[in-house]
Coordinates of C-alpha atoms in Angstrom, one line a residue:
X1 CA 119.4 95.8 -94.3
X2 CA 123.1 95.0 -93.6
X3 CA 124.4 95.7 -90.0
X4 CA 127.7 97.1 -90.1
X5 CA 130.2 95.8 -87.3
X6 CA 134.1 96.6 -86.6
X7 CA 136.5 94.9 -87.1
X8 CA 135.8 92.2 -83.7
X9 CA 132.2 91.7 -86.1
X10 CA 129.0 90.9 -84.5
X11 CA 128.6 94.4 -83.3
X12 CA 132.1 93.8 -81.0
X13 CA 135.5 94.6 -80.8
X14 CA 138.3 93.2 -81.4
X15 CA 139.7 91.8 -78.2
X16 CA 141.3 94.9 -76.7
X17 CA 145.3 93.7 -75.0
X18 CA 143.5 93.8 -71.5
X19 CA 140.9 91.6 -72.6
X20 CA 143.8 89.2 -73.3
X21 CA 145.5 89.6 -70.5
X22 CA 142.2 88.4 -68.3
X23 CA 142.2 85.4 -69.8
X24 CA 145.6 84.6 -69.7
X25 CA 145.8 85.6 -66.1
X26 CA 143.8 82.1 -65.8
X27 CA 145.2 79.7 -68.3
X28 CA 148.9 78.5 -68.2
X29 CA 148.1 77.5 -72.3
X30 CA 147.5 79.9 -74.8
X31 CA 144.5 80.4 -75.6
X32 CA 143.5 79.0 -78.6
X33 CA 144.8 75.7 -77.3
X34 CA 143.0 76.5 -74.5
X35 CA 139.6 76.7 -76.3
X36 CA 140.6 73.7 -78.6
X37 CA 142.1 71.1 -75.8
X38 CA 139.9 72.6 -72.1
X39 CA 137.0 74.7 -72.9
X40 CA 133.9 73.3 -71.9
X41 CA 135.8 69.4 -72.6
X42 CA 139.0 69.5 -69.8
X43 CA 140.6 69.8 -66.8
X44 CA 142.6 72.5 -66.4
X45 CA 145.5 73.0 -63.5
X46 CA 147.7 75.7 -64.0
X47 CA 150.4 76.8 -60.6
X48 CA 150.4 79.3 -60.2
X49 CA 154.5 79.6 -61.9
X50 CA 152.7 79.2 -64.5
X51 CA 150.5 82.5 -64.8
X52 CA 152.0 85.6 -65.4
X53 CA 151.1 88.0 -62.7
X54 CA 153.6 86.5 -59.5
X55 CA 151.3 88.3 -56.5
X56 CA 149.0 85.9 -57.6
X57 CA 144.9 87.4 -57.5
X58 CA 145.6 89.8 -53.9
X59 CA 145.1 92.2 -56.7
X60 CA 141.5 90.9 -57.3
X61 CA 140.4 90.9 -53.7
X62 CA 141.6 90.4 -50.1
X63 CA 140.9 88.7 -47.0
X64 CA 141.4 92.8 -45.6
X65 CA 138.2 92.9 -49.3
X66 CA 136.9 91.1 -48.3
X67 CA 136.3 91.9 -44.8
X68 CA 135.8 94.7 -45.2
X69 CA 132.9 94.7 -48.0
X70 CA 131.3 92.2 -44.6
X71 CA 131.6 95.0 -42.9
X72 CA 131.1 98.7 -44.1
X73 CA 129.7 98.5 -47.7
X74 CA 126.0 98.7 -46.0
X75 CA 125.9 93.9 -47.8
X76 CA 122.7 93.6 -48.3
X77 CA 121.5 90.1 -49.9
X78 CA 121.1 87.5 -52.0
X79 CA 124.6 88.7 -51.8
X80 CA 126.6 86.1 -49.6
X81 CA 125.4 83.0 -48.3
X82 CA 126.3 81.8 -45.6
X83 CA 126.9 77.2 -45.9
X84 CA 127.1 75.2 -43.2
X85 CA 127.4 71.4 -43.8
X86 CA 126.8 71.1 -47.1
X87 CA 123.6 72.6 -46.3
X88 CA 122.7 77.7 -46.8
X89 CA 122.4 78.9 -43.8
X90 CA 118.8 81.2 -44.0
X91 CA 119.4 84.5 -45.0
X92 CA 117.8 86.0 -41.2
X93 CA 120.5 84.4 -38.9
X94 CA 122.6 86.1 -40.0
X95 CA 120.5 89.9 -41.3
X96 CA 118.8 92.3 -39.0
X97 CA 118.1 96.1 -39.7
X98 CA 121.1 98.6 -41.0
X99 CA 119.2 101.3 -38.8
X100 CA 118.9 105.0 -38.3
X101 CA 118.6 106.3 -42.4
X102 CA 118.3 102.6 -43.3
X103 CA 115.2 101.4 -42.1
X104 CA 115.6 97.4 -44.0
X105 CA 115.7 94.1 -42.3
X106 CA 118.0 92.1 -44.7
X107 CA 121.6 94.2 -44.3
X108 CA 124.4 92.3 -43.4
X109 CA 125.2 91.8 -39.8
X110 CA 129.2 91.7 -39.0
X111 CA 128.4 90.0 -35.4
X112 CA 126.7 87.5 -37.0
X113 CA 128.6 86.6 -39.7
X114 CA 131.6 86.3 -37.2
X115 CA 129.7 84.2 -35.1
X116 CA 129.0 81.7 -37.7
X117 CA 132.3 82.0 -39.7
X118 CA 134.0 81.0 -36.3
X119 CA 131.8 78.3 -35.9
X120 CA 132.6 76.6 -39.3
X121 CA 130.1 78.8 -41.5
X122 CA 131.5 78.7 -44.7
X123 CA 130.3 83.1 -46.1
X124 CA 129.8 83.1 -50.3
X125 CA 130.4 86.6 -50.8
X126 CA 128.4 87.4 -54.9
X127 CA 128.0 89.2 -57.2
X128 CA 131.7 90.7 -56.9
X129 CA 131.7 91.4 -60.7
X130 CA 129.2 94.9 -59.5
X131 CA 130.1 95.3 -56.6
X132 CA 134.2 95.1 -56.0
X133 CA 135.3 97.2 -58.6
X134 CA 139.0 95.3 -59.1
X135 CA 136.2 92.6 -59.5
X136 CA 134.0 94.1 -62.3
X137 CA 137.4 95.4 -64.7
X138 CA 138.7 91.8 -64.4
X139 CA 135.4 90.6 -64.8
X140 CA 134.4 92.7 -67.9
X141 CA 137.9 92.0 -69.4
X142 CA 137.4 88.5 -68.6
X143 CA 134.1 88.6 -70.8
X144 CA 135.4 90.3 -74.0
X145 CA 137.4 87.4 -73.9
X146 CA 135.3 84.8 -73.4
X147 CA 132.5 87.0 -75.2
X148 CA 130.5 85.8 -72.7
X149 CA 128.7 86.7 -70.2
X150 CA 130.2 85.5 -66.1
X151 CA 129.3 86.7 -62.7
X152 CA 132.4 86.3 -60.2
X153 CA 131.7 85.1 -56.2
X154 CA 133.7 84.2 -53.5
X155 CA 134.8 80.8 -51.2
X156 CA 135.7 82.3 -47.7
X157 CA 135.7 79.4 -45.5
X158 CA 138.0 78.4 -42.1
X159 CA 140.0 75.9 -42.3
X160 CA 139.9 72.4 -42.0
X161 CA 136.9 73.4 -43.6
X162 CA 133.8 72.4 -46.4
X163 CA 131.0 74.1 -47.5
X164 CA 129.2 72.0 -49.8
X165 CA 128.5 68.6 -50.7
X166 CA 130.8 66.9 -54.0
X167 CA 128.0 68.8 -56.7
X168 CA 128.6 69.5 -60.0
X169 CA 127.7 73.6 -61.9
X170 CA 126.1 74.0 -64.7
X171 CA 127.8 76.1 -65.4
X172 CA 131.8 76.9 -67.0
X173 CA 134.0 77.6 -64.4
X174 CA 137.5 78.5 -63.7
X175 CA 138.6 78.6 -59.3
X176 CA 141.2 81.3 -57.9
X177 CA 143.5 80.4 -55.3
X178 CA 143.7 84.2 -53.6
X179 CA 144.6 82.9 -50.3
X180 CA 145.3 79.3 -47.8
X181 CA 145.8 76.5 -48.8
X182 CA 141.7 74.1 -50.6
X183 CA 142.1 70.7 -50.9
X184 CA 140.0 69.8 -54.5
X185 CA 138.6 65.9 -55.4
X186 CA 137.5 66.4 -59.5
X187 CA 135.6 63.6 -61.1
X188 CA 134.3 63.0 -64.4
X189 CA 129.9 63.7 -65.2
X190 CA 127.4 61.9 -64.7
X191 CA 126.2 64.1 -67.2
X192 CA 127.4 65.9 -69.8
X193 CA 126.6 69.5 -69.6
X194 CA 123.4 69.7 -68.1
X195 CA 121.5 73.0 -68.5
X196 CA 120.5 74.7 -65.5
X197 CA 117.5 73.1 -66.1
X198 CA 119.5 69.7 -65.0
X199 CA 121.3 70.6 -61.4
X200 CA 122.4 68.1 -59.6
X201 CA 120.0 67.5 -57.6
X202 CA 118.0 65.2 -59.6
X203 CA 121.5 63.8 -59.3
X204 CA 122.1 63.7 -56.4
X205 CA 122.7 59.4 -56.4
X206 CA 125.1 59.8 -59.2
X207 CA 127.4 62.4 -58.4
X208 CA 127.0 60.1 -54.9
X209 CA 128.0 57.4 -57.0
X210 CA 130.4 58.8 -59.0
X211 CA 132.5 60.7 -55.9
X212 CA 133.3 57.5 -54.2
X213 CA 135.1 57.0 -56.6
X214 CA 138.8 57.4 -58.1
X215 CA 139.2 61.8 -58.6
X216 CA 140.4 62.3 -62.3
X217 CA 141.7 65.7 -60.3
X218 CA 143.1 65.7 -56.4
X219 CA 144.9 68.9 -56.1
X220 CA 145.5 71.1 -53.7
X221 CA 145.0 74.6 -54.8
X222 CA 147.5 77.3 -53.4
X223 CA 147.5 81.1 -53.3
X224 CA 148.1 81.3 -56.9
X225 CA 147.4 78.6 -58.1
X226 CA 144.1 78.7 -61.4
X227 CA 141.7 75.3 -62.5
X228 CA 139.6 75.6 -65.4
X229 CA 136.5 73.1 -64.7
X230 CA 133.3 72.1 -67.3
X231 CA 130.4 72.6 -66.5
X232 CA 129.4 69.1 -65.2
X233 CA 132.3 68.3 -63.8
X234 CA 132.0 66.8 -60.4
X235 CA 133.5 68.5 -57.8
X236 CA 133.9 69.8 -53.7
X237 CA 136.6 71.1 -51.7
X238 CA 137.8 71.3 -48.3
X239 CA 140.1 73.5 -46.9
X240 CA 143.3 72.5 -45.3
X241 CA 145.6 74.5 -41.8
X242 CA 144.1 77.4 -42.1
X243 CA 141.5 79.9 -43.7
X244 CA 141.3 79.7 -46.9
X245 CA 139.8 82.6 -49.8
X246 CA 139.1 81.8 -53.5
X247 CA 137.7 83.7 -56.4
X248 CA 135.2 81.0 -58.5
X249 CA 134.2 82.8 -61.9
X250 CA 130.7 81.4 -63.7
X251 CA 130.6 81.0 -67.5
X252 CA 126.4 81.9 -68.5
X253 CA 127.5 80.9 -72.1
X254 CA 124.3 79.7 -74.5
X255 CA 124.2 76.1 -75.7
X256 CA 122.7 74.7 -78.6
X257 CA 120.1 73.9 -76.9
X258 CA 119.3 77.9 -76.5
X259 CA 118.5 77.9 -80.4
X260 CA 116.2 74.9 -79.8
X261 CA 114.1 77.6 -77.6
X262 CA 114.2 80.1 -80.1
X263 CA 113.6 77.8 -82.0
X264 CA 110.4 76.8 -80.5
X265 CA 109.1 79.7 -79.4
X266 CA 109.2 81.0 -83.5
X267 CA 107.9 78.1 -84.2
X268 CA 104.2 80.0 -83.3
X269 CA 104.1 82.1 -86.5
X270 CA 103.7 78.3 -88.5
X271 CA 99.4 78.0 -88.7
X272 CA 99.9 74.1 -88.7
X273 CA 101.8 74.1 -85.4
X274 CA 99.6 76.4 -83.6
X275 CA 96.3 74.0 -85.3
X276 CA 94.7 71.8 -82.9
X277 CA 94.7 68.6 -81.9
X278 CA 91.4 66.8 -83.3
X279 CA 87.7 66.8 -81.6
X280 CA 87.7 63.8 -79.5
X281 CA 91.4 63.3 -79.6
X282 CA 92.3 60.5 -76.7
X283 CA 96.3 62.1 -75.8
X284 CA 96.7 59.5 -73.4
X285 CA 96.6 56.4 -76.4
X286 CA 99.8 56.6 -77.7
X287 CA 97.9 55.3 -80.3
X288 CA 95.9 57.1 -81.5
X289 CA 98.4 60.2 -81.2
X290 CA 101.5 58.7 -83.5
X291 CA 99.4 59.8 -86.4
X292 CA 99.0 63.5 -85.0
X293 CA 102.9 63.2 -83.8
X294 CA 103.9 62.3 -86.9
X295 CA 102.2 64.9 -88.7
X296 CA 103.5 67.7 -86.5
X297 CA 107.5 66.4 -87.3
X298 CA 106.5 66.5 -90.8
X299 CA 105.0 70.3 -89.9
X300 CA 107.8 71.4 -87.6
X301 CA 110.2 70.2 -89.7
X302 CA 109.9 72.1 -93.2
X303 CA 109.4 75.2 -90.6
X304 CA 113.0 74.9 -90.0
X305 CA 114.3 74.1 -93.2
X306 CA 112.7 78.4 -93.5
X307 CA 113.8 78.8 -90.1
X308 CA 115.2 82.7 -90.3
X309 CA 118.6 83.3 -88.6
X310 CA 117.9 87.1 -88.8
X311 CA 115.2 86.5 -86.4
X312 CA 116.3 83.9 -84.6
X313 CA 119.6 85.8 -83.5
X314 CA 117.4 88.2 -82.7
X315 CA 115.8 86.4 -80.0
X316 CA 119.1 85.2 -79.3
X317 CA 120.7 89.2 -78.8
X318 CA 117.8 89.6 -76.4
X319 CA 118.9 86.5 -74.5
X320 CA 122.0 87.4 -73.8
X321 CA 122.7 91.4 -73.7
X322 CA 121.8 92.5 -70.5
X323 CA 123.4 88.9 -69.2
X324 CA 126.1 91.5 -69.2
X325 CA 126.8 95.1 -68.2
X326 CA 129.4 97.6 -70.1
X327 CA 131.4 99.2 -67.9
X328 CA 130.1 101.6 -65.6
X329 CA 130.2 105.4 -66.5
X330 CA 130.4 108.5 -64.4
X331 CA 127.4 109.9 -64.3
X332 CA 129.0 113.7 -62.4
X333 CA 131.6 113.4 -64.3
X334 CA 129.7 112.3 -67.7
X335 CA 128.0 115.0 -66.9
X336 CA 130.0 117.6 -66.9
X337 CA 132.1 117.0 -70.4
X338 CA 129.3 117.2 -72.3
X339 CA 129.5 120.9 -71.2
X340 CA 133.3 120.6 -71.7
X341 CA 133.0 119.3 -75.2
X342 CA 134.9 120.7 -77.7
X343 CA 136.1 119.5 -81.5
X344 CA 139.8 118.9 -79.8
X345 CA 138.3 117.0 -77.2
X346 CA 138.6 112.8 -77.0
X347 CA 136.0 110.8 -76.5
X348 CA 136.1 106.5 -77.1
X349 CA 133.1 103.7 -76.5
X350 CA 131.9 102.5 -73.6
X351 CA 134.7 99.4 -73.2
X352 CA 132.0 96.6 -72.7
X353 CA 129.4 97.5 -75.1
X354 CA 126.9 95.4 -76.7
X355 CA 125.4 97.1 -79.6
X356 CA 124.4 97.2 -83.9
X357 CA 124.3 99.0 -86.2
X358 CA 122.2 99.1 -89.2
X359 CA 119.9 101.3 -92.0
X360 CA 117.2 102.0 -91.4
X361 CA 114.2 102.2 -94.4
X362 CA 113.8 105.6 -94.1
X363 CA 117.5 106.9 -95.2
X364 CA 118.5 106.5 -91.5
X365 CA 120.5 104.9 -88.6
X366 CA 119.0 102.7 -85.7
X367 CA 122.0 102.2 -83.1
X368 CA 120.9 99.4 -81.3
X369 CA 122.1 98.7 -77.4
X370 CA 120.9 96.6 -75.1
X371 CA 117.6 98.6 -73.6
X372 CA 116.7 100.3 -76.0
X373 CA 117.1 101.9 -80.1
X374 CA 118.4 104.9 -81.5
X375 CA 118.5 106.7 -84.0
X376 CA 119.8 109.1 -86.1
X377 CA 120.9 110.6 -89.4
X378 CA 121.8 108.6 -92.2
X379 CA 125.5 111.0 -92.1
X380 CA 126.0 109.5 -89.1
X381 CA 127.4 105.7 -89.8
X382 CA 130.5 106.4 -91.0
X383 CA 131.0 108.3 -87.5
X384 CA 128.9 106.4 -85.1
X385 CA 131.0 103.4 -86.8
X386 CA 134.7 105.0 -86.7
X387 CA 134.2 105.8 -83.2
X388 CA 132.5 102.4 -81.7
X389 CA 135.2 100.3 -84.2
X390 CA 138.3 102.5 -82.6
X391 CA 139.6 103.0 -78.9
X392 CA 139.0 106.3 -79.1
X393 CA 139.4 109.8 -81.4
X394 CA 139.1 113.5 -82.0
X395 CA 135.5 115.2 -82.0
X396 CA 136.9 117.1 -85.0
X397 CA 137.8 113.4 -86.2
X398 CA 135.1 112.4 -86.5
X399 CA 133.7 111.3 -90.3
X400 CA 131.1 112.3 -92.9
X401 CA 129.7 115.4 -91.0
X402 CA 130.1 118.5 -92.3
X403 CA 131.9 120.9 -89.6
X404 CA 132.1 120.7 -86.8
X405 CA 128.9 121.6 -84.6
X406 CA 127.5 118.6 -86.2
X407 CA 130.4 116.5 -84.7
X408 CA 130.0 117.9 -81.4
X409 CA 125.7 117.3 -81.6
X410 CA 126.8 114.4 -81.8
X411 CA 129.7 113.3 -79.4
X412 CA 127.1 115.1 -77.2
X413 CA 124.2 112.7 -77.8
X414 CA 126.6 109.5 -77.6
X415 CA 128.0 111.1 -74.3
X416 CA 124.1 111.0 -73.4
X417 CA 123.1 108.0 -74.4
X418 CA 126.6 107.1 -72.5
X419 CA 127.5 105.0 -75.3
X420 CA 130.4 107.0 -75.1
X421 CA 133.2 108.1 -72.7
X422 CA 135.8 111.3 -72.9
X423 CA 138.7 109.9 -72.5

């Protein structure tokens, strides 16, 4: 079977201009140069004057917006963390009941947040790519440009304070300075390209010793500045004479080790690798284990040479696709569009939707989504391909179907499945 791809290939449409603009907001070099010289390799400092948006990043989240989230949006844990003196404050210190009609015990209490923040604590608003409209759109566009799932956190630090000691992250980040000034000290990695299972706490002594040495980058970020850091680079940041607000965009990229993990999971299909060790084997004796290890490595090498890329890709799809949600839809407006649909209506693929279109053995076509597969008659294939590879089509122009009645049936199904949206 073959998979039908749109112009962008591999189940993704061509990168839209909004995605390119999102990346250009974060880097002061051409995207191709960023990919070649910095992505996963070296930090990049981009000053506000070198970036395209003269207003900086306040359109994404301003200090007033942060106050709105902390006070009027019913915020719950874990969407807020609080750090003081390099340690996380227990959530019970700043959460409690929501009052009548919201009988839950983990709502953020604004008066307790005030007490902690005024006392020098850093507030970390987490998961803003799921909470705040401007950041939902920005994260989707930037994630499309990078072809990676993202998370967005905001850090609010009182004057002169530092939320966390020197550490490294196990994912790449963009730091976008929104308000105030913050002094950053960047040091080279103590472990190049750390995996999520290799956090900095396991190398605390190396981190501390490296942080005492000369910095690779010692800089104060001003409003509108941006900083890219590959995973593993050590960093610490301290607010200056006023409070600081910055956004951290974490990029959850897959690694080659993820390929190894999926290959090993698939290796369970090989009978030689499932075989038990001989009776009475002393697994603590290297001399006894050596011949078993040699035979196992040989069996694994033989299996790897026959590994099916399609099977590996299917497992990686199950790991990566759920990490990035498509654009939000408006259920009430979508339902209304279903009833009002005509051949002159225009529909478009849901932005950020991950999908694959594959013919089946029974003359049908399977539209594979993150959480389900929609199966349709084979004659719907050209219309699906045309729509999903476009920025929008008139329902009456969907190709490959006999008449407008069939086109309306397909369009309604795609709207109901949240594959398409009205435009």
